[in-house]
Each structure stands twice: as structure tokens, then as C-alpha cells.
Coordinates of C-alpha atoms in Angstrom, one line a residue:
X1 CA -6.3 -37.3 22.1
X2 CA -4.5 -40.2 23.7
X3 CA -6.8 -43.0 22.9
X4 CA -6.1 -42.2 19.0
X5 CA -2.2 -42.0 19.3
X6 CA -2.6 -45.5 21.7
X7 CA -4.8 -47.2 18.6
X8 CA -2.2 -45.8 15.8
X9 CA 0.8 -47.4 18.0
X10 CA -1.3 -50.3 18.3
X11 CA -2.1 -50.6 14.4
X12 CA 1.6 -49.8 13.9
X13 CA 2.9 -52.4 16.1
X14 CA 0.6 -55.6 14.9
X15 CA 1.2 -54.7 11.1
X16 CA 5.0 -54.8 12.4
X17 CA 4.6 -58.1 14.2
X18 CA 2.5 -59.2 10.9
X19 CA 5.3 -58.3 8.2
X20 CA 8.1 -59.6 10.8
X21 CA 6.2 -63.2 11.0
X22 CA 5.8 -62.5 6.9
X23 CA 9.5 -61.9 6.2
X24 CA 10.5 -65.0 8.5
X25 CA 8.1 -67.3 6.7
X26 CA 9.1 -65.8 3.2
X27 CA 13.2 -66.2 4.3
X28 CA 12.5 -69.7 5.0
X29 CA 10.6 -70.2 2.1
X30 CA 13.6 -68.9 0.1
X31 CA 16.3 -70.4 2.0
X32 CA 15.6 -74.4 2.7
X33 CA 16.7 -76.5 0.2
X34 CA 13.5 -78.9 0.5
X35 CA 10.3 -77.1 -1.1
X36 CA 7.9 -76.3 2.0
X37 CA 5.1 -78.3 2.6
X38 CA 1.1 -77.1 0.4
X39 CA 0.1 -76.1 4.1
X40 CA 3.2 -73.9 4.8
X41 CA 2.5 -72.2 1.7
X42 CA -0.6 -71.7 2.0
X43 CA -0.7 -70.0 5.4
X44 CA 2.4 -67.2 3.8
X45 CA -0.2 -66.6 0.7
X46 CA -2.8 -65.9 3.1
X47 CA -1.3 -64.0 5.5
X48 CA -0.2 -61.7 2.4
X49 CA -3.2 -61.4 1.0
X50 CA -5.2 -60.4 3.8
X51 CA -3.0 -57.4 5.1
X52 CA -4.4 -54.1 5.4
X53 CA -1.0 -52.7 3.9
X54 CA -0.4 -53.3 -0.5
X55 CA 2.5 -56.1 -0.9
X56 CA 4.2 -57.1 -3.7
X57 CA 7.4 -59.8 -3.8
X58 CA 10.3 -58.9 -6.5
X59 CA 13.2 -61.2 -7.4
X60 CA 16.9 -59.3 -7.8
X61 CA 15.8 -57.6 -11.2
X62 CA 12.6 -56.4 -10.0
X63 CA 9.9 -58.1 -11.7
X64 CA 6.8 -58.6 -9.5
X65 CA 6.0 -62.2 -8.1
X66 CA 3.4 -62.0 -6.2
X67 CA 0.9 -59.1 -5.3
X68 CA -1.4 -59.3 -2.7
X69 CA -5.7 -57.7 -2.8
X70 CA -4.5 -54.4 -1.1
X71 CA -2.1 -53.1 -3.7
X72 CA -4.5 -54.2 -6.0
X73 CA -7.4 -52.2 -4.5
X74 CA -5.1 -49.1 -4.0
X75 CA -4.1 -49.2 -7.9
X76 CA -6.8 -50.7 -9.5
X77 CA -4.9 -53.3 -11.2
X78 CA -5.9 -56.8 -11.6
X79 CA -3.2 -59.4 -10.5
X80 CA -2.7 -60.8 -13.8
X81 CA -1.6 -57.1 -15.2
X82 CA 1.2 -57.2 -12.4
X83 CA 2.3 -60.7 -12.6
X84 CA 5.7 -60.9 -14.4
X85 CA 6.0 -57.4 -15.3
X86 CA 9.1 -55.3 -14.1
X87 CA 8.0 -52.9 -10.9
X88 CA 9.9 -49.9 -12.9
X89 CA 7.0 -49.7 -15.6
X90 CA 4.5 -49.0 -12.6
X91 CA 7.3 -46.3 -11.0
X92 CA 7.2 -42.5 -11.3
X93 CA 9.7 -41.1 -14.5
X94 CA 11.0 -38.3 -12.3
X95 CA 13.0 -40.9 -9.7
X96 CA 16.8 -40.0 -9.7
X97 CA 18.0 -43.5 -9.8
X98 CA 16.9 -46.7 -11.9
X99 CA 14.9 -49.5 -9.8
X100 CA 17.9 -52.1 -10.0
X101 CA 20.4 -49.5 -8.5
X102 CA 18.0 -49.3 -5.4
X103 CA 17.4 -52.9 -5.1
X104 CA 21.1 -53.4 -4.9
X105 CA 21.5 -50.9 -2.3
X106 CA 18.4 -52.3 -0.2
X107 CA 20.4 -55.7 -0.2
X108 CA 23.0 -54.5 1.5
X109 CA 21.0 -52.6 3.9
X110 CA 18.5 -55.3 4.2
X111 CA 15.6 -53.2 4.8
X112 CA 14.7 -49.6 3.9
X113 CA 11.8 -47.3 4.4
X114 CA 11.3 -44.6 1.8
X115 CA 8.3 -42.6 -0.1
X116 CA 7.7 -43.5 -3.6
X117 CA 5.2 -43.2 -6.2
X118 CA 3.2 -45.8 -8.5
X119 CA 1.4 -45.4 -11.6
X120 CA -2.3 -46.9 -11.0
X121 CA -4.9 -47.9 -13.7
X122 CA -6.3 -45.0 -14.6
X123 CA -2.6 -43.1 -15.3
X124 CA -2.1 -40.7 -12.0
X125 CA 0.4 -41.7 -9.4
X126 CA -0.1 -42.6 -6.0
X127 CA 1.8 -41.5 -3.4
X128 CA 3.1 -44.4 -0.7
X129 CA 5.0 -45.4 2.3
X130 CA 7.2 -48.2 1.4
X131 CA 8.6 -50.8 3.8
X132 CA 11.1 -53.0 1.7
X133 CA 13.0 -55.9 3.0
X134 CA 15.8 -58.0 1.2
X135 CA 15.9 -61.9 1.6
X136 CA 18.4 -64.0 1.0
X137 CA 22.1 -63.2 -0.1
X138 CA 23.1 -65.4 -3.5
X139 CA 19.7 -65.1 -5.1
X140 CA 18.1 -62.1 -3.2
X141 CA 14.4 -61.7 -3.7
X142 CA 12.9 -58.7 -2.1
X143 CA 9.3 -57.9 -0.2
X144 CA 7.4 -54.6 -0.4
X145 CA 5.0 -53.6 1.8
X146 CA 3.0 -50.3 0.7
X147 CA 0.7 -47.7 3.2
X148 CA -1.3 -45.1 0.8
X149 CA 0.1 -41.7 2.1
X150 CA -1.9 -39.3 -0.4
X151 CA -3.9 -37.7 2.2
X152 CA -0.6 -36.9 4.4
X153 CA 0.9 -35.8 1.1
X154 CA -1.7 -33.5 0.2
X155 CA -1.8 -32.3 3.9
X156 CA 1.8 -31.2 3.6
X157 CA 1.4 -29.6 -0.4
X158 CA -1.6 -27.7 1.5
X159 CA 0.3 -27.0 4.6
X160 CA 3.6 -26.2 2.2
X161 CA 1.1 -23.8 -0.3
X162 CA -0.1 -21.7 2.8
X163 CA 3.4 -21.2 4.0
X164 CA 4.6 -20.5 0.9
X165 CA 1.6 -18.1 0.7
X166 CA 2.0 -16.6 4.1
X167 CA 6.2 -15.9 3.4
X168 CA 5.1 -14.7 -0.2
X169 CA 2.0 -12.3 1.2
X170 CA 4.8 -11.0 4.1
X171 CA 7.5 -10.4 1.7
X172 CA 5.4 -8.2 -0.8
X173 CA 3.8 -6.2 2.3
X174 CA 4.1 -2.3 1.9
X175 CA 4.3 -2.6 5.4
X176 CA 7.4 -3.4 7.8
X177 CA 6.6 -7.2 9.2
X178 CA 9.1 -9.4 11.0
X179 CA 7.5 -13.0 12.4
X180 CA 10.2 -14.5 15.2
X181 CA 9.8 -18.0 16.5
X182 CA 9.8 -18.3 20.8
X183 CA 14.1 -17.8 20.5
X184 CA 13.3 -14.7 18.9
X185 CA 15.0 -16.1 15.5
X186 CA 13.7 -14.9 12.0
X187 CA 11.1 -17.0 10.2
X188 CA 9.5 -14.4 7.9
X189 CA 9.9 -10.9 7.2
X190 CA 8.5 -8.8 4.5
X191 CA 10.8 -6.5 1.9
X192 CA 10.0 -3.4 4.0
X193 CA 11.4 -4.6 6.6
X194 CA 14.9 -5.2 4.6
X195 CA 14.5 -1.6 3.0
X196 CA 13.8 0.0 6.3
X197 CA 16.8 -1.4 8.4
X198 CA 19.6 -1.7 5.5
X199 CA 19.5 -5.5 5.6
X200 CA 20.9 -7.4 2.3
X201 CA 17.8 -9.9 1.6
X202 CA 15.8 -12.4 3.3
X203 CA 18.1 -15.4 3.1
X204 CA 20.4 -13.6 5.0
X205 CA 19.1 -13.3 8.1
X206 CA 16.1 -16.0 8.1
X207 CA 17.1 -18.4 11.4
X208 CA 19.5 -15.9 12.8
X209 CA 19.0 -14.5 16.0
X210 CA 16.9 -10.5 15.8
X211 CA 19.8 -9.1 18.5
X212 CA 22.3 -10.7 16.2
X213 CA 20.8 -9.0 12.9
X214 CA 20.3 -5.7 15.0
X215 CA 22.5 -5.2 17.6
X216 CA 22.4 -2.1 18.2
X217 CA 18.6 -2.4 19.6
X218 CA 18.0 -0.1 22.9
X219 CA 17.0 -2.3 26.2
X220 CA 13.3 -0.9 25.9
X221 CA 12.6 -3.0 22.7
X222 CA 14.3 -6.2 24.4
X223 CA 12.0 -5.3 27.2
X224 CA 8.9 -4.9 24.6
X225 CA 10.1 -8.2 22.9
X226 CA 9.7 -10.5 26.4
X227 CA 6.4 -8.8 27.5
X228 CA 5.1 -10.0 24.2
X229 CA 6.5 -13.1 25.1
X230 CA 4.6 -13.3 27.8
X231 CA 1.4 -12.8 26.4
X232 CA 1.2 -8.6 26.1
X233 CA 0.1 -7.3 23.4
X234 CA 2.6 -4.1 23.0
X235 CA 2.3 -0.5 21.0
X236 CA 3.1 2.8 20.1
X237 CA 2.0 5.8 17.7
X238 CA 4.8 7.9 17.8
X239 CA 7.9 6.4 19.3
X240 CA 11.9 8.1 18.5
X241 CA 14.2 5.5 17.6
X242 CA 18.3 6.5 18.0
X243 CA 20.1 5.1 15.5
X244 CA 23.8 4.3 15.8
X245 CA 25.3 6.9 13.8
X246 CA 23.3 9.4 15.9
X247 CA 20.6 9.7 14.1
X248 CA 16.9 10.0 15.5
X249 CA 14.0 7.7 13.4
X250 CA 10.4 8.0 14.4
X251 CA 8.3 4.7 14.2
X252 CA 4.8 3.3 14.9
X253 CA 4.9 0.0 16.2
X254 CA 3.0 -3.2 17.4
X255 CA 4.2 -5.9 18.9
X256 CA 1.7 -9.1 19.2
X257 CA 2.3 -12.9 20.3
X258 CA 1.3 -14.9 17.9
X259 CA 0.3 -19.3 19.1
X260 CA 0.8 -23.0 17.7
X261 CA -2.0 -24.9 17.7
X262 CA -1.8 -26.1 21.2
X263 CA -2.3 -22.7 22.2
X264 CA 1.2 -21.9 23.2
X265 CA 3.2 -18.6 22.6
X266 CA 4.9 -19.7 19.5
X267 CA 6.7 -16.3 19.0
X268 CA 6.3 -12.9 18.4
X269 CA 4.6 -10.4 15.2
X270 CA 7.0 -7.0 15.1
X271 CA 5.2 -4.7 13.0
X272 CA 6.6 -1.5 12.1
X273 CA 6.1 1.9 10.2
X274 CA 9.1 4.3 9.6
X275 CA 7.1 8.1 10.0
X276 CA 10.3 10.0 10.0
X277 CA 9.4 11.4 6.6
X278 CA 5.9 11.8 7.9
X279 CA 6.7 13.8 10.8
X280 CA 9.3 15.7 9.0
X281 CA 6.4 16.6 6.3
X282 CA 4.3 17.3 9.7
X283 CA 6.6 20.0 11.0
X284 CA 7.0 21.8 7.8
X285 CA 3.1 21.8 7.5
X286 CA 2.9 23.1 10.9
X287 CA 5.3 25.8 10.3
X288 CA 4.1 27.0 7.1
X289 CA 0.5 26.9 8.5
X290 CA 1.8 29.3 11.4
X291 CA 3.6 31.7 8.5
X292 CA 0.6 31.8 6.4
X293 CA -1.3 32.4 9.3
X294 CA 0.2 35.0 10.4
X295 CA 0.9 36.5 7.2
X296 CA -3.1 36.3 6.5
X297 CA -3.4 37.6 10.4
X298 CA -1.5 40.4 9.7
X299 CA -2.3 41.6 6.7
X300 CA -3.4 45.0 5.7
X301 CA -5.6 44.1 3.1
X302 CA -9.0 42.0 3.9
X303 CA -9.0 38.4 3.4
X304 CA -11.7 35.2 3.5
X305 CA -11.7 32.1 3.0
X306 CA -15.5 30.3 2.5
X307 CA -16.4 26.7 2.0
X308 CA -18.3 25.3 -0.5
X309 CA -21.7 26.0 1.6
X310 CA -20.9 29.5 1.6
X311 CA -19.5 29.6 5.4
X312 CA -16.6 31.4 6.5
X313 CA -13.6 29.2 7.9
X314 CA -10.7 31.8 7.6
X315 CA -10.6 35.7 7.9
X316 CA -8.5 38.2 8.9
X317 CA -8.7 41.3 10.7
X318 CA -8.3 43.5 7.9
X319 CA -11.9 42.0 7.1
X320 CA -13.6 41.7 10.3
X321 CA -13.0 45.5 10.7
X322 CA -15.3 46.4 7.6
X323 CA -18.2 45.2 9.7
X324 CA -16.6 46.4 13.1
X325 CA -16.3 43.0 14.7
X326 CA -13.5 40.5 15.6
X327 CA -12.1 37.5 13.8
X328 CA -14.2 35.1 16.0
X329 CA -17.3 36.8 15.2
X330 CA -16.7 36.7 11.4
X331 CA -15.6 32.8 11.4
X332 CA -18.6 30.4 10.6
X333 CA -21.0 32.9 9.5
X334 CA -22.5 32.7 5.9
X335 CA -20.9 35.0 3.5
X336 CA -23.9 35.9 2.6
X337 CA -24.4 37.8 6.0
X338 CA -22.8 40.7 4.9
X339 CA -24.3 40.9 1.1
X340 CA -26.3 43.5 2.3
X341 CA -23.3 45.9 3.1
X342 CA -23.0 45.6 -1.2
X343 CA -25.1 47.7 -3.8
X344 CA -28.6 45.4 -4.8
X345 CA -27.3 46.1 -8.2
X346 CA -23.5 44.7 -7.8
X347 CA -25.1 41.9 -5.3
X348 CA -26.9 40.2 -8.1
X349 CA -24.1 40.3 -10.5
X350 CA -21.3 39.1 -8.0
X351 CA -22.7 35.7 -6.6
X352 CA -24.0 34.6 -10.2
X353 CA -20.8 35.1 -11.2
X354 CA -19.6 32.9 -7.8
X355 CA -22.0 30.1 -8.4
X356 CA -21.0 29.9 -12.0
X357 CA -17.1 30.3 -12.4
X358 CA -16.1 29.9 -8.7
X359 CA -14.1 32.9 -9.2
X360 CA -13.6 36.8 -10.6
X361 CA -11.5 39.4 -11.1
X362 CA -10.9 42.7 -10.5
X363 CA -14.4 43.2 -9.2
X364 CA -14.5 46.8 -8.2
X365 CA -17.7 46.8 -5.2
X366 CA -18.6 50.0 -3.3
X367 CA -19.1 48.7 0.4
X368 CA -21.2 50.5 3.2
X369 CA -19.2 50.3 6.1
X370 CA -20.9 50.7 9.9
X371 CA -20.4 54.0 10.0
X372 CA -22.3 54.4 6.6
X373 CA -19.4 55.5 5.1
X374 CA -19.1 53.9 1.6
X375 CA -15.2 53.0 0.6
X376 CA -14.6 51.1 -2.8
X377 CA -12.3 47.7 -2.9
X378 CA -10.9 45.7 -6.0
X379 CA -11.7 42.1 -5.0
X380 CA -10.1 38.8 -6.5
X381 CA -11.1 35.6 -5.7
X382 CA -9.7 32.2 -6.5
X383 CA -10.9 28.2 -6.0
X384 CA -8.8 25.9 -3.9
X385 CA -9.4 22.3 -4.7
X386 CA -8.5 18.9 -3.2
X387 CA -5.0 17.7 -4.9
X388 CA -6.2 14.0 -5.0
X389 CA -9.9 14.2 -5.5
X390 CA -9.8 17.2 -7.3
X391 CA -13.2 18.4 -4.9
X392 CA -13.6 21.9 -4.3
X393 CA -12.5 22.6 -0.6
X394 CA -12.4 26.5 -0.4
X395 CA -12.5 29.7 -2.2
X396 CA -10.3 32.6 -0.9
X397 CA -11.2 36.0 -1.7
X398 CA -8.3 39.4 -1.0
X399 CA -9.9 42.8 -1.2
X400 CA -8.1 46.1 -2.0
X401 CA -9.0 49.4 -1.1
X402 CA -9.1 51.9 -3.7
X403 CA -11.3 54.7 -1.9
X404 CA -8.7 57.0 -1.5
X405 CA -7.4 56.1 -5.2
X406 CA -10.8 56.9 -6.4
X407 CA -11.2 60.1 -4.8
X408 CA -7.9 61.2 -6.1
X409 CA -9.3 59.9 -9.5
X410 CA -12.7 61.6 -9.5
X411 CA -10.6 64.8 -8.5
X412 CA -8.4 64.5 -11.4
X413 CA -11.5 63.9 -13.6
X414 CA -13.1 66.9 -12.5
X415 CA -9.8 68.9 -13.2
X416 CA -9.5 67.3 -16.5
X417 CA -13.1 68.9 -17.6
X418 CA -12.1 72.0 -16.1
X419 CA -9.4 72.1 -18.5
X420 CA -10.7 71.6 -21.4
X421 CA -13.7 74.0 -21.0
X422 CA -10.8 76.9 -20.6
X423 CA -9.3 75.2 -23.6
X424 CA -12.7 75.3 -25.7
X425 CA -13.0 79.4 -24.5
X426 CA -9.6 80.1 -25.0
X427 CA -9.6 78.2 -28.2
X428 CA -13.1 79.8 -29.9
X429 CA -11.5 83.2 -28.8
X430 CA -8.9 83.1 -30.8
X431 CA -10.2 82.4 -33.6
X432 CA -12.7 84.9 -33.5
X433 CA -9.5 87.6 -32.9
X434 CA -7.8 86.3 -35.9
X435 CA -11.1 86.8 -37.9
X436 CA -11.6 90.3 -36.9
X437 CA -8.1 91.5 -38.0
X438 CA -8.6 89.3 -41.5
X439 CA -11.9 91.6 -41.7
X440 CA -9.9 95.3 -41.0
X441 CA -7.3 94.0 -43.6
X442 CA -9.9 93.3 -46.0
X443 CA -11.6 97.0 -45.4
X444 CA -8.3 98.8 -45.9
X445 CA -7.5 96.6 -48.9
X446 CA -11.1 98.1 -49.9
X447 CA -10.0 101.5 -49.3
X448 CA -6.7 100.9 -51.5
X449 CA -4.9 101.2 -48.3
X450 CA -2.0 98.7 -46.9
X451 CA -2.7 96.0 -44.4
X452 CA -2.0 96.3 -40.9
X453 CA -1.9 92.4 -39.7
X454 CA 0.4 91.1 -42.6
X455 CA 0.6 87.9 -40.0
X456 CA -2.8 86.6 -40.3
X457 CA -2.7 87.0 -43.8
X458 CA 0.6 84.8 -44.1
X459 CA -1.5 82.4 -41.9
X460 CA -4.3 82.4 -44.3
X461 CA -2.0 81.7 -47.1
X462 CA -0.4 78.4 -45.1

């Protein structure tokens, strides 16, 4: 790496010593009142010619006098295009200043160095490196010397583009990113990061120091901050965070070392996730898990919960004491296991129903229990699916038992018919009664003799 920067010095140094013996040459040229000699002349033209680096001679109002074969390569010009012609018809249209403004300020400076850029043949601009040198004082005349900087340029538009990219790509994260140089000062961070920690905007607090921008940070993070530093690479899942009002953050965290390209610790990548909403969310999950569970535990009624292959995840005891077993014993066995404990007839009908509606209602199922006594349950059953996906993930099914209703149902029932067959006796017997005394009124009616039930006769009448 030291022979290249030696050569570039050295290439640096003779072009120096070149245009330094040019510009003498050219002063005197300009300055002595008897013309110089053919041979004098001649040496100056050739010396300018041959340079590796474009020249080109202007008098005070910028029209080009002389042009040597290296501008003329780098633009593709031919001299006699050039010759004559003012230098601000060759210049960019975006410059800020006119070219005779800048001439007049390089004659009183003498000699500038500045970037520029010249139209070439075939219309698009070249970016250069312009070494310009005033001569002379009542009639100033002026010499440019011209080093083709396009690849440097369009190193630094790259170089510019991906940092421009990098801040943009940072800024838009959903994540929380900071990027500190070695003095721990801001160089990117993303919107996130601003959100999370109440800070106005970027601008604000890009080059300032982080324990300026946050100085309320607790010694463990300026600890974390000079491990990584050092080289650590440094990180947490579930780390409290006290803020200064009192209030307790949860974050997950990594803090890397990031290197220039000599492979030294250029600074440090904070990356960080607020999960205080997440582990808020967490505890509430946990706590209504425990409630449900142990309103499902300790419920009366039997309850199950399958999964879409038919294998029991969640029961309670209500249910495992149908089959005289425990909870564990029910969990993870097929709910098809205990089909047989159900009617062949009802059997058929229930899972056909399952496999095509997921669901029933109201099923009223006559169950064996292990004693072989039979007891009679209403059983409703419902789908649980996935809120994003919308995937099946369970099916819950709550039973009911009605034996005891039932009986007292079948009792009624029988009590019911008992009733009406006294009514349907009761009933024909009365109306066999009334037809007997219709039958002794018509006798005596017969025998020219007054009735005796004047009632059923009124009765007849109605």
C-alpha cells in the first residue's frame, strides 16, 4: 500500500515541477519586451503539449489560445474547434458565476485550484480538477491545467447513493436502530428510534453526543456501550428499563461494533425493541389463560376441547369422570375412544354431522357410563379458528346432563296418559247417564206422564 501512495506523490510532484517550469517559461514569454527567440518557443509548445494533464492558455476575457493533445483527447475536440473560441461555451450552464468574474478573482489570487466541468464533443460534461494560474498584471493571460476526475466523481455519487441509501433504509426501519461513530455521537438513526424515546426528529440530535440526547441512561448501558467498544458483541431478550418519571419499559436489545475499512472499531449498532406492550398483552394472556382454566377445571358440566385430527388437548374433570378416569388420562387420546360409550345409531349420525359442519346443537346423546348406567346429556359444540389465517385450530364441545330432567319428564308423561284415560272413562260415562234419563223421560212422555229430569231436556234443547 505504500509503494502506490510513494508513486502518486511522485507523479504529483514532477507534474508540479513540470507546470512550475511551464508557468515561468510562459511569464517570461508574457513579460519581456523583446519576442523570445523560435527555440525558446518552441521548447514551451512542447513541453505543453506533451503533458499528461489537459492545458489550455486564456487571455483576460477568456478566449482559448492555445490547447495542448491531452485536453484534446479527454474532450474529443480538435484544436481548431477550440482555437479562438471563449472557454464559457465549453463550461457547464449550472455554474453560479460567469467565467470573467472568476478570471478576475484568480488574478488576484494568482493561482486557484477548483473542480469544474466541460462540455466534450459528443455533448456530456466532464468532470475535472483544475489547476489555474494568472500571469502577468496589466494584460493578464491565464494557464489551465486539467486532471479528468470522473472516476473519483462517480466514486463519491456511488459512495454518496449508498449512504444516502443506508440513512434512508435506517430511517424507514419498523425497528428501533441508532448507528454511533467511536465518540459515541449520532450518525444514523431510524424513525423508531425518535418515536420510542420522545425525540423531535433526526436533525436534532444527528452529531450530538448519545449521553447528551439521553441523559438519563442507567451506568449498565454505559457499561454495555464500552464493551461493545471493545469488541463485544452485547444482548438481551427481556431487559426492564426505568424511566425518569418512574416508570418501568421493557426492551430487547443488541448492541454490536460495527468497522472501517481498516478493520478498526468504527463505532457501535444499538438496536432496540420496546416489548412493554408485549409483555403487558403477555400478562393479561397469562391471567386469563389461568381464569379460563380454572373456570373449565372447575366446572360442573363436562367439557373438551379436540384438534383438528380428532385428539383431545383440553378436558375437564366433569368429563373425565363419565369414563371414570383423570384429566391426564383423557388428554391426547382420540375422541373417538370413547364413541363406543354412544348408541351405534346416534354414533353414525353425530360425527357425519362433525366432519361436515364442524359443529351441532342441542344434540341430545344417551351415554353408558362405567357402571352401565345410561344418563342422557345435551351437547353443543362450536369451531375455534385461527384469527389471522382463519385455519381451524380446535373444536370445544360442553355437555349437559338432562338424566334427572328426563326422568322427571318420562314421569310426567306417564301421568299425563293416566289422566286422560280417567278423563275418556269419566267422560263416556257421562254421557251414557245423561242418555238413560233422556230415555225414562221419553217413556213417561209415552205414558202421558210428566218428566222427571227437566235438566237434560233443557240441555238437549241448547
Amino acid at each position: 500500500m505504500l509503494i502506490p501512495c510513494i508513486a502518486e506523490i511522485s507523479l504529483y510532484l514532477m507534474l508540479g515541477i513540470l507546470m512550475f517550469v511551464a508557468a515561468v517559461m510562459l511569464f517570461m514569454r508574457f513579460v519581456r519586451k523583446k519576442p523570445e527567440s523560435s527555440h525558446e518557443g518552441h521548447q514551451v509548445e512542447t513541453l505543453l503539449r506533451y503533458m499528461p494533464e489537459g492545458y489550455i492558455g486564456l487571455d483576460g476575457q477568456g478566449i482559448i489560445q492555445e490547447v495542448n493533445d491531452a485536453y484534446l483527447a479527454m474532450t474529443g475536440y480538435k484544436r481548431s474547434e477550440l482555437l479562438g473560441k471563449n472557454l464559457d461555451l465549453f463550461l457547464n450552464g449550472n455554474r453560479t458565476e460567469a467565467l470573467f468574474s472568476q478570471l478576475k478573482a484568480i488574478e488576484l489570487q494568482k493561482s486557484v485550484m477548483l473542480e469544474t466541468e466541460h462540455r466534450t464533443k459528443d455533448g456530456t460534461f466532464l468532470s475535472l480538477e483544475a489547476s489555474v494560474i494568472a500571469l502577468g498584471s496589466e494584460n493578464p493571460a491565464f494557464m489551465c491545467f486539467y486532471r479528468n476526475i470522473s472516476k473519483r466523481k462517480n466514486v463519491e455519487l456511488s459512495l454518496k447513493h449508498s449512504a444516502d441509501l443506508l440513512r434512508y433504509v435506517i430511517e424507514h426501519t419498523k425497528s428501533s436502530v441508532a448507528i454511533h461513530d467511536a465518540g459515541l455521537r449520532y450518525l444514523y438513526v431510524s424513525q423508531k428510534y425518535l418515536d420510542e424515546y420522545g425525540l423531535q426528529d433526526a436533525a436534532s440530535i444527528i452529531g450530538r453526543h448519545h449521553y447528551e440526547v439521553l441523559p438519563g441512561l442507567p451506568q449498565k448501558w454505559r457499561d454495555v456501550h464500552q464493551r461493545a467498544l471493545a469488541g463485544e458483541v452485547v444482548s438481551a431478550d427481556d431487559d426492564p428499563y426505568v424511566r425518569e418519571d418512574g416508570r418501568v419499559e421493557y426492551t430487547r436489545w443488541e448492541c454490536r461494533p460495527w468497522y472501517t475499512e481498516e478493520g478498526e472499531i468504527g463505532g457501535i449498532v444499538v438496536y432496540t425493541e420496546m416489548i412493554t406492550k408485549q409483555k403487558q398483552i403477555e400478562h393479561e394472556l397469562r391471567e386469563a389463560k389461568k381464569y379460563l382454566e380454572a373456570l373449565l377445571t372447575h366446572a360442573n358440566t363436562p367439557i373438551v376441547v379436540w384438534d383438528p385430527n380428532m385428539t383431545i388437548t383440553l378436558a375437564n374433570q366433569a368429563f373425565a369422570s363419565l369414563f371414570e378416569q383423570n384429566i391426564s388420562d383423557v388428554v391426547g387420546r382420540k375422541l373417538t375412544d370413547y364413541a363406543d360409550y354412544i348408541s351405534e345409531s346416534q354414533r353414525k349420525d353425530l360425527f357425519k354431522q362433525l366432519q361436515e359442519h364442524l359443529s351441532f346443537s342441542a344434540a341430545e346423546l344417551a351415554m353408558e357410563t362405567h357402571n352401565g348406567n345410561t344418563r342422557t346429556f345435551i351437547w353443543n359444540t362450536s369451531p375455534i379458528y385461527i384469527p389471522d389465517t382463519g385455519a381451524l385450530m380446535a373444536i370445544i364441545a360442553q355437555g349437559q346432563d338432562i338424566t334427572e330432567r328426563k326422568a322427571i319428564e318420562m314421569e310426567n308423561a306417564e301421568q299425563l296418559d293416566q289422566l286422560k284415560r280417567w278423563y275418556a272413562v269419566m267422560t263416556n260415562r257421562e254421557d251414557r247417564i245423561m242418555e238413560l234419563k233422556r230415555e225414562v223421560n221419553t217413556l213417561l212422555k209415552c205414558d202421558g206422564k210428566p218428566i222427571r229430569y227437566a235438566a237434560v231436556e233443557d240441555a238437549s234443547d241448547a
